[in-house]
Amino acid sequence: MLNYVYHAFVENSTSFGYACGVAPSRWLSDAEQDTWRAFLEATQRLNEQLDRELWQQSGMPLAYYQILAMLSEAPDRTLRMSDLAHRTWSSRSRLSHAVDRLEENGWVRRVKCPTDKRGAFAVLTDAGFGVLAAAAPAHVDSVRRHLFEQLTPDQVRALGEISQVIATHLAAAAEACSVTEPDTASC
């Protein structure tokens, strides 16, 4: 049914004609459309399931876990806020709000940058590291159960290769657009 609606939309939209200099869209084939929708559904459902299980098991959302994990891997468990936003694929404002909550929990503290009055660092506290260490085994188990145990070893390798290609392309595209915040993108 979805492909029928999609094809009806494509046929109708291409029959109206285009203004001078506007190229017609290159629509997705049936196979591409099916793949695109399966990809969207799988990634959304996986993130929702991981988030749900982290809440149940550890009392924190996946976004907070990712922040704590990135800080735990950084030298001195410290990252500049802008670098942390980049590593967690968050806008600076969304990250700032999350770090406020993590500070309230005593898991992260914010430290002003001595060389840049506008800059700040996020530092993972010992309490935050303890919460992360307690949550990690169940979270890794969830990732394994919901992702890797559903795939063959060849599929895992292919998923890794495909994900790297897409991530590399999107990082270059973001750089080319000079995106600093998702809502101010010029491309």
PDB file of C-alpha atoms in Angstrom:
ATOM      1  CA  MET A   1       0.000   0.000   0.000  1.00  0.00           C
ATOM      2  CA  LEU A   2       2.790   2.457   0.884  1.00  0.00           C
ATOM      3  CA  ASN A   3       4.549   1.852  -2.431  1.00  0.00           C
ATOM      4  CA  TYR A   4       1.265   2.460  -4.283  1.00  0.00           C
ATOM      5  CA  VAL A   5       0.809   5.812  -2.513  1.00  0.00           C
ATOM      6  CA  TYR A   6       4.463   6.671  -3.130  1.00  0.00           C
ATOM      7  CA  HIS A   7       4.176   5.880  -6.863  1.00  0.00           C
ATOM      8  CA  ALA A   8       0.943   7.869  -7.155  1.00  0.00           C
ATOM      9  CA  PHE A   9       2.678  10.841  -5.544  1.00  0.00           C
ATOM     10  CA  VAL A  10       5.712  10.500  -7.826  1.00  0.00           C
ATOM     11  CA  GLU A  11       3.580  10.218 -10.975  1.00  0.00           C
ATOM     12  CA  ASN A  12       1.422  13.193 -10.026  1.00  0.00           C
ATOM     13  CA  SER A  13       4.301  15.384  -8.911  1.00  0.00           C
ATOM     14  CA  THR A  14       6.287  14.829 -12.107  1.00  0.00           C
ATOM     15  CA  SER A  15       3.324  15.577 -14.361  1.00  0.00           C
ATOM     16  CA  PHE A  16       2.994  19.197 -13.183  1.00  0.00           C
ATOM     17  CA  GLY A  17       6.198  20.340 -14.842  1.00  0.00           C
ATOM     18  CA  TYR A  18       9.023  22.390 -13.373  1.00  0.00           C
ATOM     19  CA  ALA A  19      10.120  25.979 -13.438  1.00  0.00           C
ATOM     20  CA  CYS A  20      13.001  26.818 -15.731  1.00  0.00           C
ATOM     21  CA  GLY A  21      16.284  25.610 -14.254  1.00  0.00           C
ATOM     22  CA  VAL A  22      14.717  23.298 -11.667  1.00  0.00           C
ATOM     23  CA  ALA A  23      15.718  19.692 -12.155  1.00  0.00           C
ATOM     24  CA  PRO A  24      13.092  17.012 -11.576  1.00  0.00           C
ATOM     25  CA  SER A  25      13.599  14.871  -8.480  1.00  0.00           C
ATOM     26  CA  ARG A  26      15.237  11.514  -8.902  1.00  0.00           C
ATOM     27  CA  TRP A  27      12.698   9.374  -7.051  1.00  0.00           C
ATOM     28  CA  LEU A  28      13.564   6.205  -5.167  1.00  0.00           C
ATOM     29  CA  SER A  29      13.092   2.847  -6.853  1.00  0.00           C
ATOM     30  CA  ASP A  30      10.852   0.291  -5.142  1.00  0.00           C
ATOM     31  CA  ALA A  31      13.907  -1.472  -3.704  1.00  0.00           C
ATOM     32  CA  GLU A  32      15.411   1.822  -2.480  1.00  0.00           C
ATOM     33  CA  GLN A  33      12.088   2.903  -0.969  1.00  0.00           C
ATOM     34  CA  ASP A  34      11.705  -0.429   0.851  1.00  0.00           C
ATOM     35  CA  THR A  35      15.301  -0.222   2.112  1.00  0.00           C
ATOM     36  CA  TRP A  36      14.909   3.387   3.225  1.00  0.00           C
ATOM     37  CA  ARG A  37      11.757   2.647   5.202  1.00  0.00           C
ATOM     38  CA  ALA A  38      13.217  -0.510   6.749  1.00  0.00           C
ATOM     39  CA  PHE A  39      16.328   1.466   7.758  1.00  0.00           C
ATOM     40  CA  LEU A  40      14.243   4.230   9.348  1.00  0.00           C
ATOM     41  CA  GLU A  41      12.056   1.760  11.200  1.00  0.00           C
ATOM     42  CA  ALA A  42      14.961  -0.380  12.401  1.00  0.00           C
ATOM     43  CA  THR A  43      17.057   2.539  13.680  1.00  0.00           C
ATOM     44  CA  GLN A  44      14.081   4.222  15.349  1.00  0.00           C
ATOM     45  CA  ARG A  45      12.896   1.009  17.002  1.00  0.00           C
ATOM     46  CA  LEU A  46      16.428   0.098  18.130  1.00  0.00           C
ATOM     47  CA  ASN A  47      17.017   3.512  19.705  1.00  0.00           C
ATOM     48  CA  GLU A  48      13.598   3.447  21.389  1.00  0.00           C
ATOM     49  CA  GLN A  49      14.193  -0.058  22.778  1.00  0.00           C
ATOM     50  CA  LEU A  50      17.671   0.787  24.076  1.00  0.00           C
ATOM     51  CA  ASP A  51      16.311   3.990  25.630  1.00  0.00           C
ATOM     52  CA  ARG A  52      13.384   2.132  27.237  1.00  0.00           C
ATOM     53  CA  GLU A  53      15.651  -0.556  28.708  1.00  0.00           C
ATOM     54  CA  LEU A  54      18.168   1.962  30.047  1.00  0.00           C
ATOM     55  CA  TRP A  55      15.338   3.832  31.781  1.00  0.00           C
ATOM     56  CA  GLN A  56      14.042   0.607  33.321  1.00  0.00           C
ATOM     57  CA  GLN A  57      17.440  -0.729  34.361  1.00  0.00           C
ATOM     58  CA  SER A  58      19.388   2.431  35.216  1.00  0.00           C
ATOM     59  CA  GLY A  59      16.991   5.342  35.448  1.00  0.00           C
ATOM     60  CA  MET A  60      18.591   7.316  32.628  1.00  0.00           C
ATOM     61  CA  PRO A  61      17.837   7.891  28.947  1.00  0.00           C
ATOM     62  CA  LEU A  62      20.127   6.739  26.168  1.00  0.00           C
ATOM     63  CA  ALA A  63      21.175  10.358  25.497  1.00  0.00           C
ATOM     64  CA  TYR A  64      22.568  10.678  29.038  1.00  0.00           C
ATOM     65  CA  TYR A  65      24.324   7.326  28.769  1.00  0.00           C
ATOM     66  CA  GLN A  66      26.007   8.480  25.543  1.00  0.00           C
ATOM     67  CA  ILE A  67      27.210  11.679  27.205  1.00  0.00           C
ATOM     68  CA  LEU A  68      28.627   9.778  30.181  1.00  0.00           C
ATOM     69  CA  ALA A  69      30.260   7.202  27.873  1.00  0.00           C
ATOM     70  CA  MET A  70      31.954   9.882  25.732  1.00  0.00           C
ATOM     71  CA  LEU A  71      33.270  11.617  28.831  1.00  0.00           C
ATOM     72  CA  SER A  72      34.521   8.320  30.297  1.00  0.00           C
ATOM     73  CA  GLU A  73      36.628   7.734  27.170  1.00  0.00           C
ATOM     74  CA  ALA A  74      38.164  11.239  27.119  1.00  0.00           C
ATOM     75  CA  PRO A  75      41.476  12.127  28.761  1.00  0.00           C
ATOM     76  CA  ASP A  76      40.837  13.081  32.391  1.00  0.00           C
ATOM     77  CA  ARG A  77      37.158  12.302  31.686  1.00  0.00           C
ATOM     78  CA  THR A  78      36.873  15.874  30.367  1.00  0.00           C
ATOM     79  CA  LEU A  79      35.659  17.331  27.067  1.00  0.00           C
ATOM     80  CA  ARG A  80      34.970  20.821  25.845  1.00  0.00           C
ATOM     81  CA  MET A  81      31.179  21.211  25.559  1.00  0.00           C
ATOM     82  CA  SER A  82      31.363  21.839  21.803  1.00  0.00           C
ATOM     83  CA  ASP A  83      33.417  18.656  21.316  1.00  0.00           C
ATOM     84  CA  LEU A  84      30.988  16.685  23.470  1.00  0.00           C
ATOM     85  CA  ALA A  85      28.076  17.990  21.375  1.00  0.00           C
ATOM     86  CA  HIS A  86      29.879  16.849  18.230  1.00  0.00           C
ATOM     87  CA  ARG A  87      30.666  13.397  19.662  1.00  0.00           C
ATOM     88  CA  THR A  88      27.089  12.829  20.814  1.00  0.00           C
ATOM     89  CA  TRP A  89      25.503  14.227  17.625  1.00  0.00           C
ATOM     90  CA  SER A  90      23.623  16.828  19.666  1.00  0.00           C
ATOM     91  CA  SER A  91      22.997  20.510  19.210  1.00  0.00           C
ATOM     92  CA  ARG A  92      24.846  22.649  21.732  1.00  0.00           C
ATOM     93  CA  SER A  93      21.579  23.782  23.303  1.00  0.00           C
ATOM     94  CA  ARG A  94      20.278  20.220  23.693  1.00  0.00           C
ATOM     95  CA  LEU A  95      23.596  19.106  25.184  1.00  0.00           C
ATOM     96  CA  SER A  96      23.644  22.065  27.575  1.00  0.00           C
ATOM     97  CA  HIS A  97      20.184  21.124  28.843  1.00  0.00           C
ATOM     98  CA  ALA A  98      21.249  17.472  29.306  1.00  0.00           C
ATOM     99  CA  VAL A  99      24.432  18.493  31.138  1.00  0.00           C
ATOM    100  CA  ASP A 100      22.300  20.676  33.439  1.00  0.00           C
ATOM    101  CA  ARG A 101      20.325  17.543  34.418  1.00  0.00           C
ATOM    102  CA  LEU A 102      23.501  15.479  34.792  1.00  0.00           C
ATOM    103  CA  GLU A 103      24.972  18.192  37.029  1.00  0.00           C
ATOM    104  CA  GLU A 104      21.850  18.097  39.193  1.00  0.00           C
ATOM    105  CA  ASN A 105      22.416  14.345  39.600  1.00  0.00           C
ATOM    106  CA  GLY A 106      26.056  14.941  40.510  1.00  0.00           C
ATOM    107  CA  TRP A 107      27.269  12.867  37.544  1.00  0.00           C
ATOM    108  CA  VAL A 108      28.916  15.698  35.589  1.00  0.00           C
ATOM    109  CA  ARG A 109      30.286  19.082  36.496  1.00  0.00           C
ATOM    110  CA  ARG A 110      30.837  22.039  34.234  1.00  0.00           C
ATOM    111  CA  VAL A 111      34.143  23.899  34.417  1.00  0.00           C
ATOM    112  CA  LYS A 112      34.831  27.251  32.748  1.00  0.00           C
ATOM    113  CA  CYS A 113      37.573  27.287  30.148  1.00  0.00           C
ATOM    114  CA  PRO A 114      40.497  29.358  31.450  1.00  0.00           C
ATOM    115  CA  THR A 115      41.524  30.527  27.962  1.00  0.00           C
ATOM    116  CA  ASP A 116      38.063  31.181  26.495  1.00  0.00           C
ATOM    117  CA  LYS A 117      35.526  32.966  28.679  1.00  0.00           C
ATOM    118  CA  ARG A 118      32.626  31.661  26.561  1.00  0.00           C
ATOM    119  CA  GLY A 119      33.854  28.063  26.575  1.00  0.00           C
ATOM    120  CA  ALA A 120      33.233  25.363  29.148  1.00  0.00           C
ATOM    121  CA  PHE A 121      34.285  21.807  29.820  1.00  0.00           C
ATOM    122  CA  ALA A 122      32.130  18.914  30.985  1.00  0.00           C
ATOM    123  CA  VAL A 123      33.847  16.661  33.508  1.00  0.00           C
ATOM    124  CA  LEU A 124      32.601  13.200  34.455  1.00  0.00           C
ATOM    125  CA  THR A 125      32.529  12.915  38.251  1.00  0.00           C
ATOM    126  CA  ASP A 126      33.377   9.769  40.190  1.00  0.00           C
ATOM    127  CA  ALA A 127      29.651   9.379  40.921  1.00  0.00           C
ATOM    128  CA  GLY A 128      28.882   9.675  37.197  1.00  0.00           C
ATOM    129  CA  PHE A 129      31.551   7.128  36.356  1.00  0.00           C
ATOM    130  CA  GLY A 130      30.050   4.787  38.957  1.00  0.00           C
ATOM    131  CA  VAL A 131      26.557   5.166  37.468  1.00  0.00           C
ATOM    132  CA  LEU A 132      27.945   4.513  33.983  1.00  0.00           C
ATOM    133  CA  ALA A 133      29.904   1.456  35.161  1.00  0.00           C
ATOM    134  CA  ALA A 134      26.763   0.083  36.805  1.00  0.00           C
ATOM    135  CA  ALA A 135      24.614   0.699  33.686  1.00  0.00           C
ATOM    136  CA  ALA A 136      27.107  -0.498  31.074  1.00  0.00           C
ATOM    137  CA  PRO A 137      26.776  -4.304  31.412  1.00  0.00           C
ATOM    138  CA  ALA A 138      22.992  -4.301  30.958  1.00  0.00           C
ATOM    139  CA  HIS A 139      23.211  -1.741  28.134  1.00  0.00           C
ATOM    140  CA  VAL A 140      25.854  -3.748  26.271  1.00  0.00           C
ATOM    141  CA  ASP A 141      23.706  -6.835  26.748  1.00  0.00           C
ATOM    142  CA  SER A 142      20.746  -4.958  25.223  1.00  0.00           C
ATOM    143  CA  VAL A 143      22.814  -3.832  22.225  1.00  0.00           C
ATOM    144  CA  ARG A 144      24.046  -7.375  21.708  1.00  0.00           C
ATOM    145  CA  ARG A 145      20.564  -8.895  22.051  1.00  0.00           C
ATOM    146  CA  HIS A 146      18.695  -6.389  19.859  1.00  0.00           C
ATOM    147  CA  LEU A 147      21.325  -5.802  17.179  1.00  0.00           C
ATOM    148  CA  PHE A 148      24.225  -8.216  16.899  1.00  0.00           C
ATOM    149  CA  GLU A 149      22.428 -11.445  17.806  1.00  0.00           C
ATOM    150  CA  GLN A 150      19.947 -10.710  15.011  1.00  0.00           C
ATOM    151  CA  LEU A 151      22.713 -10.705  12.389  1.00  0.00           C
ATOM    152  CA  THR A 152      25.171 -13.187  10.954  1.00  0.00           C
ATOM    153  CA  PRO A 153      28.899 -12.377  11.219  1.00  0.00           C
ATOM    154  CA  ASP A 154      28.878 -11.362   7.528  1.00  0.00           C
ATOM    155  CA  GLN A 155      25.913  -9.054   8.133  1.00  0.00           C
ATOM    156  CA  VAL A 156      27.706  -7.470  11.100  1.00  0.00           C
ATOM    157  CA  ARG A 157      30.743  -6.767   8.900  1.00  0.00           C
ATOM    158  CA  ALA A 158      28.519  -5.378   6.137  1.00  0.00           C
ATOM    159  CA  LEU A 159      26.595  -3.196   8.603  1.00  0.00           C
ATOM    160  CA  GLY A 160      29.880  -1.809   9.934  1.00  0.00           C
ATOM    161  CA  GLU A 161      31.173  -1.056   6.439  1.00  0.00           C
ATOM    162  CA  ILE A 162      27.887   0.528   5.323  1.00  0.00           C
ATOM    163  CA  SER A 163      27.627   2.590   8.498  1.00  0.00           C
ATOM    164  CA  GLN A 164      31.191   3.886   8.069  1.00  0.00           C
ATOM    165  CA  VAL A 165      30.530   4.918   4.463  1.00  0.00           C
ATOM    166  CA  ILE A 166      27.363   6.799   5.422  1.00  0.00           C
ATOM    167  CA  ALA A 167      28.927   8.394   8.514  1.00  0.00           C
ATOM    168  CA  THR A 168      31.963   9.552   6.534  1.00  0.00           C
ATOM    169  CA  HIS A 169      29.765  11.035   3.808  1.00  0.00           C
ATOM    170  CA  LEU A 170      27.515  12.829   6.295  1.00  0.00           C
ATOM    171  CA  ALA A 171      30.461  14.216   8.264  1.00  0.00           C
ATOM    172  CA  ALA A 172      31.901  15.646   5.039  1.00  0.00           C
ATOM    173  CA  ALA A 173      28.484  17.025   4.025  1.00  0.00           C
ATOM    174  CA  ALA A 174      28.082  18.726   7.398  1.00  0.00           C
ATOM    175  CA  GLU A 175      31.564  20.180   7.134  1.00  0.00           C
ATOM    176  CA  ALA A 176      30.847  21.460   3.613  1.00  0.00           C
ATOM    177  CA  CYS A 177      27.687  23.166   4.857  1.00  0.00           C
ATOM    178  CA  SER A 178      29.540  24.690   7.823  1.00  0.00           C
ATOM    179  CA  VAL A 179      26.835  23.427  10.136  1.00  0.00           C
ATOM    180  CA  THR A 180      27.297  24.576  13.703  1.00  0.00           C
ATOM    181  CA  GLU A 181      23.735  23.946  14.822  1.00  0.00           C
ATOM    182  CA  PRO A 182      21.218  21.720  13.035  1.00  0.00           C
ATOM    183  CA  ASP A 183      18.598  24.484  12.941  1.00  0.00           C
ATOM    184  CA  THR A 184      20.943  26.932  11.172  1.00  0.00           C
ATOM    185  CA  ALA A 185      22.113  24.682   8.364  1.00  0.00           C
ATOM    186  CA  SER A 186      22.587  26.460   5.058  1.00  0.00           C
ATOM    187  CA  CYS A 187      22.520  23.349   2.895  1.00  0.00           C
TER     188      CYS A 187
END
